[in-house]
Amino acid sequence: IWPIPLFAEPAQLGEMLDHKQKIVQTDDDIQLNHDLSAHFVTKYDEKSYAKLLELATAGDLSALDKIGLLQEAPLLARAGIDSSAKLAELGMAFMKDSNENVFAIAANNLGELRKFTENDEKSRQNLKKLSANFARPTFAKLGWDTVDGESDSDRERRSTALSMMIYGEDQDVLTEAKRRFETQKLENMSPELRPSIISAVVRHFETPEQVDALFDAYRATSSNDLQMDITIGLTSTKRPETAERILSTIKNNSIIRPQDAMYWFVYLIRTGDSREIAWQWLKENWSWIEETYRGDK
């Protein structure tokens, strides 16, 4: 039995858990692991959890305590201790939070639910609507473009909100993303927004000419950041022929460096539309992968 610092309120819970079990009677609100100071995950009863959520949304918890609630929820869900449905409730509770880390983790929690909707179109559309509703107030407030004196937090939240709005297929946002792609040079786009803009265009407005132009830009640029954004964008494709072109290009080290090939493959296989194509390619090209990467650890 290890002694575990609790960092708890109320005081009668004690500073340390040094027994296998400890039972305390209290009418006070309960919180453990203040400011993520300890190394454990807390499963609260429904009453205590509801009170913490009320405090969090009222602004009466620190950013670290909010992050604690958000980080613990998917861990409890994956362990089968809590329902994954709680991730939606918890995520929406922080849709207007001004802290970029809290906002981003709340968005990630909603993203965690996507794996449950891959084979259920109705559920997927509902989650897209929920994701857009989550992001809309923040994106409406911050807009597309940075302003003088803007904080890093605002820039980060804008990027997260745009990504969620695009996943939610907000038509005004998709139309504006297409306009910016067609009228701005990739190098001149906001680095925070560029991968989302490219992804939106490839996923919803893809043409062969756009794909050619993006591959040309990938070859021509010396910017690793721009290459990564193009990788993220092109692998968002819904079209089998584009996925097959990407996979055939992976083996061409005059275009894609061997150390970058894994990014193309991982981003492609995580997209439901291209997963089967990527999986078949992996099996058919396993000997090439072994030969190319056998010296890597």
PDB file of C-alpha atoms in Angstrom:
ATOM      1  CA  ILE A   1       0.000   0.000   0.000  1.00  0.00           C
ATOM      2  CA  TRP A   2       1.478   3.308  -1.126  1.00  0.00           C
ATOM      3  CA  PRO A   3       0.773   6.573   0.703  1.00  0.00           C
ATOM      4  CA  ILE A   4      -1.040   8.879  -1.715  1.00  0.00           C
ATOM      5  CA  PRO A   5      -1.227  12.677  -1.192  1.00  0.00           C
ATOM      6  CA  LEU A   6      -4.849  13.676  -1.813  1.00  0.00           C
ATOM      7  CA  PHE A   7      -4.658  17.476  -2.204  1.00  0.00           C
ATOM      8  CA  ALA A   8      -8.280  17.434  -1.121  1.00  0.00           C
ATOM      9  CA  GLU A   9     -11.114  19.502   0.239  1.00  0.00           C
ATOM     10  CA  PRO A  10     -12.748  19.375   2.773  1.00  0.00           C
ATOM     11  CA  ALA A  11     -10.004  19.076   5.368  1.00  0.00           C
ATOM     12  CA  GLN A  12     -11.505  16.034   7.064  1.00  0.00           C
ATOM     13  CA  LEU A  13     -10.622  13.965   3.996  1.00  0.00           C
ATOM     14  CA  GLY A  14      -7.044  14.251   5.217  1.00  0.00           C
ATOM     15  CA  GLU A  15      -3.786  15.021   3.481  1.00  0.00           C
ATOM     16  CA  MET A  16      -2.828  11.418   2.785  1.00  0.00           C
ATOM     17  CA  LEU A  17      -4.474   8.145   1.871  1.00  0.00           C
ATOM     18  CA  ASP A  18      -2.317   5.532   3.565  1.00  0.00           C
ATOM     19  CA  HIS A  19      -4.862   2.727   3.921  1.00  0.00           C
ATOM     20  CA  LYS A  20      -6.520   0.462   1.387  1.00  0.00           C
ATOM     21  CA  GLN A  21      -9.845   2.136   2.098  1.00  0.00           C
ATOM     22  CA  LYS A  22     -10.915   5.274   3.938  1.00  0.00           C
ATOM     23  CA  ILE A  23     -14.516   6.300   4.675  1.00  0.00           C
ATOM     24  CA  VAL A  24     -15.297   9.873   5.659  1.00  0.00           C
ATOM     25  CA  GLN A  25     -18.715  11.390   6.344  1.00  0.00           C
ATOM     26  CA  THR A  26     -19.136  14.982   5.175  1.00  0.00           C
ATOM     27  CA  ASP A  27     -21.847  17.320   3.928  1.00  0.00           C
ATOM     28  CA  ASP A  28     -19.295  19.596   2.260  1.00  0.00           C
ATOM     29  CA  ASP A  29     -18.461  19.687  -1.432  1.00  0.00           C
ATOM     30  CA  ILE A  30     -15.644  17.304  -2.311  1.00  0.00           C
ATOM     31  CA  GLN A  31     -12.691  17.853  -4.593  1.00  0.00           C
ATOM     32  CA  LEU A  32      -9.517  15.798  -4.899  1.00  0.00           C
ATOM     33  CA  ASN A  33      -6.233  16.439  -6.671  1.00  0.00           C
ATOM     34  CA  HIS A  34      -6.292  20.239  -6.652  1.00  0.00           C
ATOM     35  CA  ASP A  35      -4.401  21.744  -9.608  1.00  0.00           C
ATOM     36  CA  LEU A  36      -3.384  18.280 -10.849  1.00  0.00           C
ATOM     37  CA  SER A  37      -0.902  17.975  -8.011  1.00  0.00           C
ATOM     38  CA  ALA A  38      -1.311  14.227  -7.504  1.00  0.00           C
ATOM     39  CA  HIS A  39      -0.985  11.143  -9.689  1.00  0.00           C
ATOM     40  CA  PHE A  40      -4.395   9.497  -9.734  1.00  0.00           C
ATOM     41  CA  VAL A  41      -7.726   9.660 -11.531  1.00  0.00           C
ATOM     42  CA  THR A  42     -10.833  10.428  -9.483  1.00  0.00           C
ATOM     43  CA  LYS A  43     -14.252   8.848  -9.986  1.00  0.00           C
ATOM     44  CA  TYR A  44     -16.741  11.187  -8.295  1.00  0.00           C
ATOM     45  CA  ASP A  45     -20.290  10.276  -7.349  1.00  0.00           C
ATOM     46  CA  GLU A  46     -22.915  12.041  -9.443  1.00  0.00           C
ATOM     47  CA  LYS A  47     -23.690  14.716  -6.831  1.00  0.00           C
ATOM     48  CA  SER A  48     -20.032  15.670  -6.328  1.00  0.00           C
ATOM     49  CA  TYR A  49     -19.385  15.645 -10.077  1.00  0.00           C
ATOM     50  CA  ALA A  50     -22.387  17.876 -10.772  1.00  0.00           C
ATOM     51  CA  LYS A  51     -21.207  20.371  -8.156  1.00  0.00           C
ATOM     52  CA  LEU A  52     -17.694  20.501  -9.622  1.00  0.00           C
ATOM     53  CA  LEU A  53     -19.119  21.030 -13.090  1.00  0.00           C
ATOM     54  CA  GLU A  54     -21.285  23.859 -11.735  1.00  0.00           C
ATOM     55  CA  LEU A  55     -18.231  25.485 -10.136  1.00  0.00           C
ATOM     56  CA  ALA A  56     -16.211  25.047 -13.312  1.00  0.00           C
ATOM     57  CA  THR A  57     -18.769  26.641 -15.611  1.00  0.00           C
ATOM     58  CA  ALA A  58     -19.256  29.508 -13.139  1.00  0.00           C
ATOM     59  CA  GLY A  59     -15.513  30.241 -13.294  1.00  0.00           C
ATOM     60  CA  ASP A  60     -14.864  29.145  -9.724  1.00  0.00           C
ATOM     61  CA  LEU A  61     -12.311  26.455 -10.553  1.00  0.00           C
ATOM     62  CA  SER A  62      -8.744  27.056 -11.706  1.00  0.00           C
ATOM     63  CA  ALA A  63      -7.755  26.207 -15.276  1.00  0.00           C
ATOM     64  CA  LEU A  64      -5.780  23.222 -13.991  1.00  0.00           C
ATOM     65  CA  ASP A  65      -8.795  21.890 -12.098  1.00  0.00           C
ATOM     66  CA  LYS A  66     -10.916  22.234 -15.248  1.00  0.00           C
ATOM     67  CA  ILE A  67      -8.235  20.418 -17.231  1.00  0.00           C
ATOM     68  CA  GLY A  68      -8.251  17.692 -14.595  1.00  0.00           C
ATOM     69  CA  LEU A  69     -11.963  17.087 -15.064  1.00  0.00           C
ATOM     70  CA  LEU A  70     -11.595  17.078 -18.844  1.00  0.00           C
ATOM     71  CA  GLN A  71      -8.570  14.775 -18.924  1.00  0.00           C
ATOM     72  CA  GLU A  72     -10.016  12.264 -16.492  1.00  0.00           C
ATOM     73  CA  ALA A  73     -13.325  11.807 -18.319  1.00  0.00           C
ATOM     74  CA  PRO A  74     -11.972   9.888 -21.365  1.00  0.00           C
ATOM     75  CA  LEU A  75      -9.705   7.817 -19.118  1.00  0.00           C
ATOM     76  CA  LEU A  76     -12.682   6.735 -17.008  1.00  0.00           C
ATOM     77  CA  ALA A  77     -14.691   6.049 -20.167  1.00  0.00           C
ATOM     78  CA  ARG A  78     -11.957   3.939 -21.776  1.00  0.00           C
ATOM     79  CA  ALA A  79     -11.676   1.944 -18.563  1.00  0.00           C
ATOM     80  CA  GLY A  80     -15.417   1.240 -18.648  1.00  0.00           C
ATOM     81  CA  ILE A  81     -15.970   3.070 -15.354  1.00  0.00           C
ATOM     82  CA  ASP A  82     -17.989   5.952 -16.821  1.00  0.00           C
ATOM     83  CA  SER A  83     -20.098   6.364 -19.933  1.00  0.00           C
ATOM     84  CA  SER A  84     -18.499   7.973 -22.971  1.00  0.00           C
ATOM     85  CA  ALA A  85     -21.708  10.002 -23.294  1.00  0.00           C
ATOM     86  CA  LYS A  86     -20.428  12.142 -20.431  1.00  0.00           C
ATOM     87  CA  LEU A  87     -17.737  13.489 -22.775  1.00  0.00           C
ATOM     88  CA  ALA A  88     -20.402  15.398 -24.716  1.00  0.00           C
ATOM     89  CA  GLU A  89     -21.907  16.995 -21.626  1.00  0.00           C
ATOM     90  CA  LEU A  90     -18.501  17.887 -20.254  1.00  0.00           C
ATOM     91  CA  GLY A  91     -17.197  19.222 -23.550  1.00  0.00           C
ATOM     92  CA  MET A  92     -20.186  21.503 -24.103  1.00  0.00           C
ATOM     93  CA  ALA A  93     -19.829  22.888 -20.575  1.00  0.00           C
ATOM     94  CA  PHE A  94     -16.568  24.551 -21.637  1.00  0.00           C
ATOM     95  CA  MET A  95     -17.613  25.807 -25.078  1.00  0.00           C
ATOM     96  CA  LYS A  96     -17.046  29.441 -24.072  1.00  0.00           C
ATOM     97  CA  ASP A  97     -13.972  28.998 -21.912  1.00  0.00           C
ATOM     98  CA  SER A  98     -11.290  31.593 -22.631  1.00  0.00           C
ATOM     99  CA  ASN A  99      -8.340  29.376 -21.688  1.00  0.00           C
ATOM    100  CA  GLU A 100      -6.886  27.822 -24.848  1.00  0.00           C
ATOM    101  CA  ASN A 101      -5.905  24.575 -23.125  1.00  0.00           C
ATOM    102  CA  VAL A 102      -9.292  24.064 -21.495  1.00  0.00           C
ATOM    103  CA  PHE A 103     -11.042  24.840 -24.782  1.00  0.00           C
ATOM    104  CA  ALA A 104      -8.775  22.519 -26.792  1.00  0.00           C
ATOM    105  CA  ILE A 105      -9.187  19.569 -24.409  1.00  0.00           C
ATOM    106  CA  ALA A 106     -12.961  20.064 -24.366  1.00  0.00           C
ATOM    107  CA  ALA A 107     -12.867  19.918 -28.183  1.00  0.00           C
ATOM    108  CA  ASN A 108     -10.692  16.801 -28.065  1.00  0.00           C
ATOM    109  CA  ASN A 109     -13.222  15.134 -25.788  1.00  0.00           C
ATOM    110  CA  LEU A 110     -15.897  15.678 -28.407  1.00  0.00           C
ATOM    111  CA  GLY A 111     -13.454  14.324 -30.978  1.00  0.00           C
ATOM    112  CA  GLU A 112     -13.097  11.197 -28.856  1.00  0.00           C
ATOM    113  CA  LEU A 113     -16.708  10.394 -29.712  1.00  0.00           C
ATOM    114  CA  ARG A 114     -16.079  10.219 -33.474  1.00  0.00           C
ATOM    115  CA  LYS A 115     -14.933   6.603 -33.237  1.00  0.00           C
ATOM    116  CA  PHE A 116     -18.459   5.631 -32.152  1.00  0.00           C
ATOM    117  CA  THR A 117     -20.127   7.214 -35.197  1.00  0.00           C
ATOM    118  CA  GLU A 118     -18.096   5.823 -38.104  1.00  0.00           C
ATOM    119  CA  ASN A 119     -20.741   3.258 -39.051  1.00  0.00           C
ATOM    120  CA  ASP A 120     -23.790   5.244 -38.004  1.00  0.00           C
ATOM    121  CA  GLU A 121     -24.625   8.132 -40.332  1.00  0.00           C
ATOM    122  CA  LYS A 122     -27.338   9.594 -38.105  1.00  0.00           C
ATOM    123  CA  SER A 123     -25.044   9.639 -35.075  1.00  0.00           C
ATOM    124  CA  ARG A 124     -22.231  11.123 -37.155  1.00  0.00           C
ATOM    125  CA  GLN A 125     -24.446  13.961 -38.350  1.00  0.00           C
ATOM    126  CA  ASN A 126     -25.589  14.613 -34.785  1.00  0.00           C
ATOM    127  CA  LEU A 127     -21.998  14.770 -33.583  1.00  0.00           C
ATOM    128  CA  LYS A 128     -21.072  17.133 -36.412  1.00  0.00           C
ATOM    129  CA  LYS A 129     -23.929  19.422 -35.424  1.00  0.00           C
ATOM    130  CA  LEU A 130     -22.868  19.267 -31.769  1.00  0.00           C
ATOM    131  CA  SER A 131     -19.250  20.049 -32.698  1.00  0.00           C
ATOM    132  CA  ALA A 132     -20.251  23.091 -34.746  1.00  0.00           C
ATOM    133  CA  ASN A 133     -22.487  24.322 -31.924  1.00  0.00           C
ATOM    134  CA  PHE A 134     -19.575  23.924 -29.523  1.00  0.00           C
ATOM    135  CA  ALA A 135     -17.262  26.051 -31.648  1.00  0.00           C
ATOM    136  CA  ARG A 136     -19.669  28.641 -33.060  1.00  0.00           C
ATOM    137  CA  PRO A 137     -19.688  31.179 -30.165  1.00  0.00           C
ATOM    138  CA  THR A 138     -15.886  31.283 -30.012  1.00  0.00           C
ATOM    139  CA  PHE A 139     -15.437  31.483 -33.769  1.00  0.00           C
ATOM    140  CA  ALA A 140     -18.126  34.173 -34.078  1.00  0.00           C
ATOM    141  CA  LYS A 141     -16.314  36.199 -31.442  1.00  0.00           C
ATOM    142  CA  LEU A 142     -12.782  35.783 -32.816  1.00  0.00           C
ATOM    143  CA  GLY A 143     -13.464  35.665 -36.548  1.00  0.00           C
ATOM    144  CA  TRP A 144     -11.028  34.492 -39.218  1.00  0.00           C
ATOM    145  CA  ASP A 145      -8.255  37.018 -38.847  1.00  0.00           C
ATOM    146  CA  THR A 146      -5.924  38.072 -36.065  1.00  0.00           C
ATOM    147  CA  VAL A 147      -6.109  41.603 -34.726  1.00  0.00           C
ATOM    148  CA  ASP A 148      -3.422  43.822 -33.246  1.00  0.00           C
ATOM    149  CA  GLY A 149      -2.655  42.964 -29.657  1.00  0.00           C
ATOM    150  CA  GLU A 150      -4.425  39.632 -29.820  1.00  0.00           C
ATOM    151  CA  SER A 151      -3.334  37.039 -27.268  1.00  0.00           C
ATOM    152  CA  ASP A 152      -1.795  33.674 -28.060  1.00  0.00           C
ATOM    153  CA  SER A 153      -4.820  32.140 -26.346  1.00  0.00           C
ATOM    154  CA  ASP A 154      -7.174  33.753 -28.858  1.00  0.00           C
ATOM    155  CA  ARG A 155      -5.099  32.526 -31.808  1.00  0.00           C
ATOM    156  CA  GLU A 156      -5.075  28.992 -30.461  1.00  0.00           C
ATOM    157  CA  ARG A 157      -8.805  29.010 -29.736  1.00  0.00           C
ATOM    158  CA  ARG A 158      -9.543  30.355 -33.227  1.00  0.00           C
ATOM    159  CA  SER A 159      -7.633  27.446 -34.755  1.00  0.00           C
ATOM    160  CA  THR A 160      -9.437  24.882 -32.606  1.00  0.00           C
ATOM    161  CA  ALA A 161     -12.825  26.463 -33.272  1.00  0.00           C
ATOM    162  CA  LEU A 162     -12.240  26.553 -37.041  1.00  0.00           C
ATOM    163  CA  SER A 163     -11.297  22.876 -37.056  1.00  0.00           C
ATOM    164  CA  MET A 164     -14.512  22.004 -35.213  1.00  0.00           C
ATOM    165  CA  MET A 165     -16.641  24.191 -37.497  1.00  0.00           C
ATOM    166  CA  ILE A 166     -15.169  22.471 -40.539  1.00  0.00           C
ATOM    167  CA  TYR A 167     -15.804  19.034 -39.048  1.00  0.00           C
ATOM    168  CA  GLY A 168     -19.332  20.235 -38.332  1.00  0.00           C
ATOM    169  CA  GLU A 169     -19.665  21.193 -42.024  1.00  0.00           C
ATOM    170  CA  ASP A 170     -20.818  24.743 -41.392  1.00  0.00           C
ATOM    171  CA  GLN A 171     -21.532  25.882 -44.948  1.00  0.00           C
ATOM    172  CA  ASP A 172     -20.516  29.514 -44.462  1.00  0.00           C
ATOM    173  CA  VAL A 173     -17.179  28.429 -43.029  1.00  0.00           C
ATOM    174  CA  LEU A 174     -16.579  25.907 -45.817  1.00  0.00           C
ATOM    175  CA  THR A 175     -17.357  28.517 -48.461  1.00  0.00           C
ATOM    176  CA  GLU A 176     -14.976  31.030 -46.910  1.00  0.00           C
ATOM    177  CA  ALA A 177     -12.253  28.394 -46.573  1.00  0.00           C
ATOM    178  CA  LYS A 178     -12.600  27.673 -50.309  1.00  0.00           C
ATOM    179  CA  ARG A 179     -12.425  31.383 -51.143  1.00  0.00           C
ATOM    180  CA  ARG A 180      -9.265  31.847 -49.111  1.00  0.00           C
ATOM    181  CA  PHE A 181      -7.645  28.786 -50.665  1.00  0.00           C
ATOM    182  CA  GLU A 182      -8.348  30.098 -54.141  1.00  0.00           C
ATOM    183  CA  THR A 183      -7.283  33.703 -53.515  1.00  0.00           C
ATOM    184  CA  GLN A 184      -4.327  33.409 -51.131  1.00  0.00           C
ATOM    185  CA  LYS A 185      -0.920  31.841 -51.523  1.00  0.00           C
ATOM    186  CA  LEU A 186      -0.327  28.966 -49.142  1.00  0.00           C
ATOM    187  CA  GLU A 187       2.755  30.723 -47.771  1.00  0.00           C
ATOM    188  CA  ASN A 188       0.688  33.782 -46.871  1.00  0.00           C
ATOM    189  CA  MET A 189      -2.077  31.968 -44.994  1.00  0.00           C
ATOM    190  CA  SER A 190      -2.210  32.076 -41.214  1.00  0.00           C
ATOM    191  CA  PRO A 191      -0.100  29.101 -40.076  1.00  0.00           C
ATOM    192  CA  GLU A 192      -2.669  28.325 -37.372  1.00  0.00           C
ATOM    193  CA  LEU A 193      -5.530  28.081 -39.895  1.00  0.00           C
ATOM    194  CA  ARG A 194      -3.778  26.739 -42.981  1.00  0.00           C
ATOM    195  CA  PRO A 195      -4.071  22.975 -42.287  1.00  0.00           C
ATOM    196  CA  SER A 196      -7.796  23.347 -41.603  1.00  0.00           C
ATOM    197  CA  ILE A 197      -8.332  25.409 -44.758  1.00  0.00           C
ATOM    198  CA  ILE A 198      -6.486  22.915 -46.963  1.00  0.00           C
ATOM    199  CA  SER A 199      -8.327  19.996 -45.340  1.00  0.00           C
ATOM    200  CA  ALA A 200     -11.707  21.672 -45.855  1.00  0.00           C
ATOM    201  CA  VAL A 201     -11.049  22.275 -49.546  1.00  0.00           C
ATOM    202  CA  VAL A 202      -9.689  18.785 -50.215  1.00  0.00           C
ATOM    203  CA  ARG A 203     -12.499  17.090 -48.332  1.00  0.00           C
ATOM    204  CA  HIS A 204     -15.398  19.100 -49.717  1.00  0.00           C
ATOM    205  CA  PHE A 205     -14.288  20.708 -52.990  1.00  0.00           C
ATOM    206  CA  GLU A 206     -11.471  18.512 -54.283  1.00  0.00           C
ATOM    207  CA  THR A 207     -10.491  18.625 -57.952  1.00  0.00           C
ATOM    208  CA  PRO A 208      -7.572  16.872 -59.681  1.00  0.00           C
ATOM    209  CA  GLU A 209      -6.065  20.293 -60.385  1.00  0.00           C
ATOM    210  CA  GLN A 210      -6.062  21.152 -56.681  1.00  0.00           C
ATOM    211  CA  VAL A 211      -4.365  17.875 -55.832  1.00  0.00           C
ATOM    212  CA  ASP A 212      -1.714  18.493 -58.491  1.00  0.00           C
ATOM    213  CA  ALA A 213      -1.125  22.007 -57.172  1.00  0.00           C
ATOM    214  CA  LEU A 214      -0.740  20.793 -53.598  1.00  0.00           C
ATOM    215  CA  PHE A 215       1.762  18.095 -54.570  1.00  0.00           C
ATOM    216  CA  ASP A 216       3.678  20.710 -56.577  1.00  0.00           C
ATOM    217  CA  ALA A 217       3.697  23.054 -53.583  1.00  0.00           C
ATOM    218  CA  TYR A 218       4.894  20.218 -51.351  1.00  0.00           C
ATOM    219  CA  ARG A 219       7.835  19.526 -53.649  1.00  0.00           C
ATOM    220  CA  ALA A 220       8.702  23.174 -54.143  1.00  0.00           C
ATOM    221  CA  THR A 221       8.677  24.436 -50.564  1.00  0.00           C
ATOM    222  CA  SER A 222      11.566  24.245 -48.107  1.00  0.00           C
ATOM    223  CA  SER A 223       9.199  24.841 -45.179  1.00  0.00           C
ATOM    224  CA  ASN A 224       8.647  21.758 -43.048  1.00  0.00           C
ATOM    225  CA  ASP A 225       5.563  23.411 -41.545  1.00  0.00           C
ATOM    226  CA  LEU A 226       3.945  23.961 -44.935  1.00  0.00           C
ATOM    227  CA  GLN A 227       4.779  20.406 -45.987  1.00  0.00           C
ATOM    228  CA  MET A 228       3.099  19.079 -42.846  1.00  0.00           C
ATOM    229  CA  ASP A 229       0.007  21.219 -43.473  1.00  0.00           C
ATOM    230  CA  ILE A 230      -0.226  19.894 -47.030  1.00  0.00           C
ATOM    231  CA  THR A 231       0.159  16.349 -45.688  1.00  0.00           C
ATOM    232  CA  ILE A 232      -2.726  16.893 -43.277  1.00  0.00           C
ATOM    233  CA  GLY A 233      -4.805  18.477 -46.009  1.00  0.00           C
ATOM    234  CA  LEU A 234      -4.304  15.944 -48.788  1.00  0.00           C
ATOM    235  CA  THR A 235      -4.858  12.955 -46.494  1.00  0.00           C
ATOM    236  CA  SER A 236      -8.311  14.365 -45.666  1.00  0.00           C
ATOM    237  CA  THR A 237      -9.490  13.238 -49.098  1.00  0.00           C
ATOM    238  CA  LYS A 238     -12.662  11.249 -49.613  1.00  0.00           C
ATOM    239  CA  ARG A 239     -11.579  10.045 -53.064  1.00  0.00           C
ATOM    240  CA  PRO A 240     -10.020   6.572 -53.470  1.00  0.00           C
ATOM    241  CA  GLU A 241      -7.935   7.693 -56.454  1.00  0.00           C
ATOM    242  CA  THR A 242      -6.301  10.455 -54.382  1.00  0.00           C
ATOM    243  CA  ALA A 243      -5.604   8.056 -51.523  1.00  0.00           C
ATOM    244  CA  GLU A 244      -3.999   5.630 -53.978  1.00  0.00           C
ATOM    245  CA  ARG A 245      -1.896   8.427 -55.448  1.00  0.00           C
ATOM    246  CA  ILE A 246      -0.698   9.409 -51.980  1.00  0.00           C
ATOM    247  CA  LEU A 247       0.260   5.821 -51.180  1.00  0.00           C
ATOM    248  CA  SER A 248       2.163   5.373 -54.421  1.00  0.00           C
ATOM    249  CA  THR A 249       3.974   8.667 -53.802  1.00  0.00           C
ATOM    250  CA  ILE A 250       5.056   7.571 -50.322  1.00  0.00           C
ATOM    251  CA  LYS A 251       7.615   5.251 -51.954  1.00  0.00           C
ATOM    252  CA  ASN A 252       9.048   8.062 -54.069  1.00  0.00           C
ATOM    253  CA  ASN A 253      11.719   9.566 -51.838  1.00  0.00           C
ATOM    254  CA  SER A 254      12.414  12.305 -54.375  1.00  0.00           C
ATOM    255  CA  ILE A 255       9.059  13.759 -53.287  1.00  0.00           C
ATOM    256  CA  ILE A 256       8.457  12.431 -49.754  1.00  0.00           C
ATOM    257  CA  ARG A 257      11.442  11.891 -47.493  1.00  0.00           C
ATOM    258  CA  PRO A 258      11.448   8.412 -45.894  1.00  0.00           C
ATOM    259  CA  GLN A 259      11.288   9.962 -42.413  1.00  0.00           C
ATOM    260  CA  ASP A 260       8.093  11.797 -43.395  1.00  0.00           C
ATOM    261  CA  ALA A 261       6.319   8.835 -45.007  1.00  0.00           C
ATOM    262  CA  MET A 262       4.802   7.666 -41.720  1.00  0.00           C
ATOM    263  CA  TYR A 263       2.894  10.933 -41.336  1.00  0.00           C
ATOM    264  CA  TRP A 264       1.216  10.472 -44.705  1.00  0.00           C
ATOM    265  CA  PHE A 265       0.257   6.909 -43.885  1.00  0.00           C
ATOM    266  CA  VAL A 266      -0.958   7.558 -40.324  1.00  0.00           C
ATOM    267  CA  TYR A 267      -3.062  10.561 -41.341  1.00  0.00           C
ATOM    268  CA  LEU A 268      -4.537   8.586 -44.229  1.00  0.00           C
ATOM    269  CA  ILE A 269      -5.415   5.452 -42.278  1.00  0.00           C
ATOM    270  CA  ARG A 270      -7.135   7.451 -39.534  1.00  0.00           C
ATOM    271  CA  THR A 271      -9.611   8.727 -42.159  1.00  0.00           C
ATOM    272  CA  GLY A 272     -12.487   6.292 -42.433  1.00  0.00           C
ATOM    273  CA  ASP A 273     -12.841   6.899 -46.163  1.00  0.00           C
ATOM    274  CA  SER A 274      -9.281   5.730 -46.904  1.00  0.00           C
ATOM    275  CA  ARG A 275      -8.642   3.230 -44.119  1.00  0.00           C
ATOM    276  CA  GLU A 276      -9.242   0.062 -46.119  1.00  0.00           C
ATOM    277  CA  ILE A 277      -7.123   1.303 -49.030  1.00  0.00           C
ATOM    278  CA  ALA A 278      -4.278   2.211 -46.660  1.00  0.00           C
ATOM    279  CA  TRP A 279      -4.513  -1.130 -44.858  1.00  0.00           C
ATOM    280  CA  GLN A 280      -4.319  -3.085 -48.097  1.00  0.00           C
ATOM    281  CA  TRP A 281      -1.346  -1.003 -49.213  1.00  0.00           C
ATOM    282  CA  LEU A 282       0.433  -1.713 -45.926  1.00  0.00           C
ATOM    283  CA  LYS A 283       0.026  -5.462 -46.351  1.00  0.00           C
ATOM    284  CA  GLU A 284       1.086  -5.423 -49.991  1.00  0.00           C
ATOM    285  CA  ASN A 285       4.148  -3.248 -49.324  1.00  0.00           C
ATOM    286  CA  TRP A 286       5.339  -4.747 -46.051  1.00  0.00           C
ATOM    287  CA  SER A 287       8.568  -6.032 -47.539  1.00  0.00           C
ATOM    288  CA  TRP A 288       9.388  -2.519 -48.797  1.00  0.00           C
ATOM    289  CA  ILE A 289       8.649  -1.115 -45.332  1.00  0.00           C
ATOM    290  CA  GLU A 290      10.946  -3.673 -43.696  1.00  0.00           C
ATOM    291  CA  GLU A 291      13.702  -2.971 -46.186  1.00  0.00           C
ATOM    292  CA  THR A 292      13.364   0.818 -45.908  1.00  0.00           C
ATOM    293  CA  TYR A 293      13.026   1.100 -42.135  1.00  0.00           C
ATOM    294  CA  ARG A 294      14.782  -1.972 -40.760  1.00  0.00           C
ATOM    295  CA  GLY A 295      17.582   0.148 -39.296  1.00  0.00           C
ATOM    296  CA  ASP A 296      15.170   2.359 -37.354  1.00  0.00           C
ATOM    297  CA  LYS A 297      14.514   1.761 -33.682  1.00  0.00           C
TER     298      LYS A 297
END
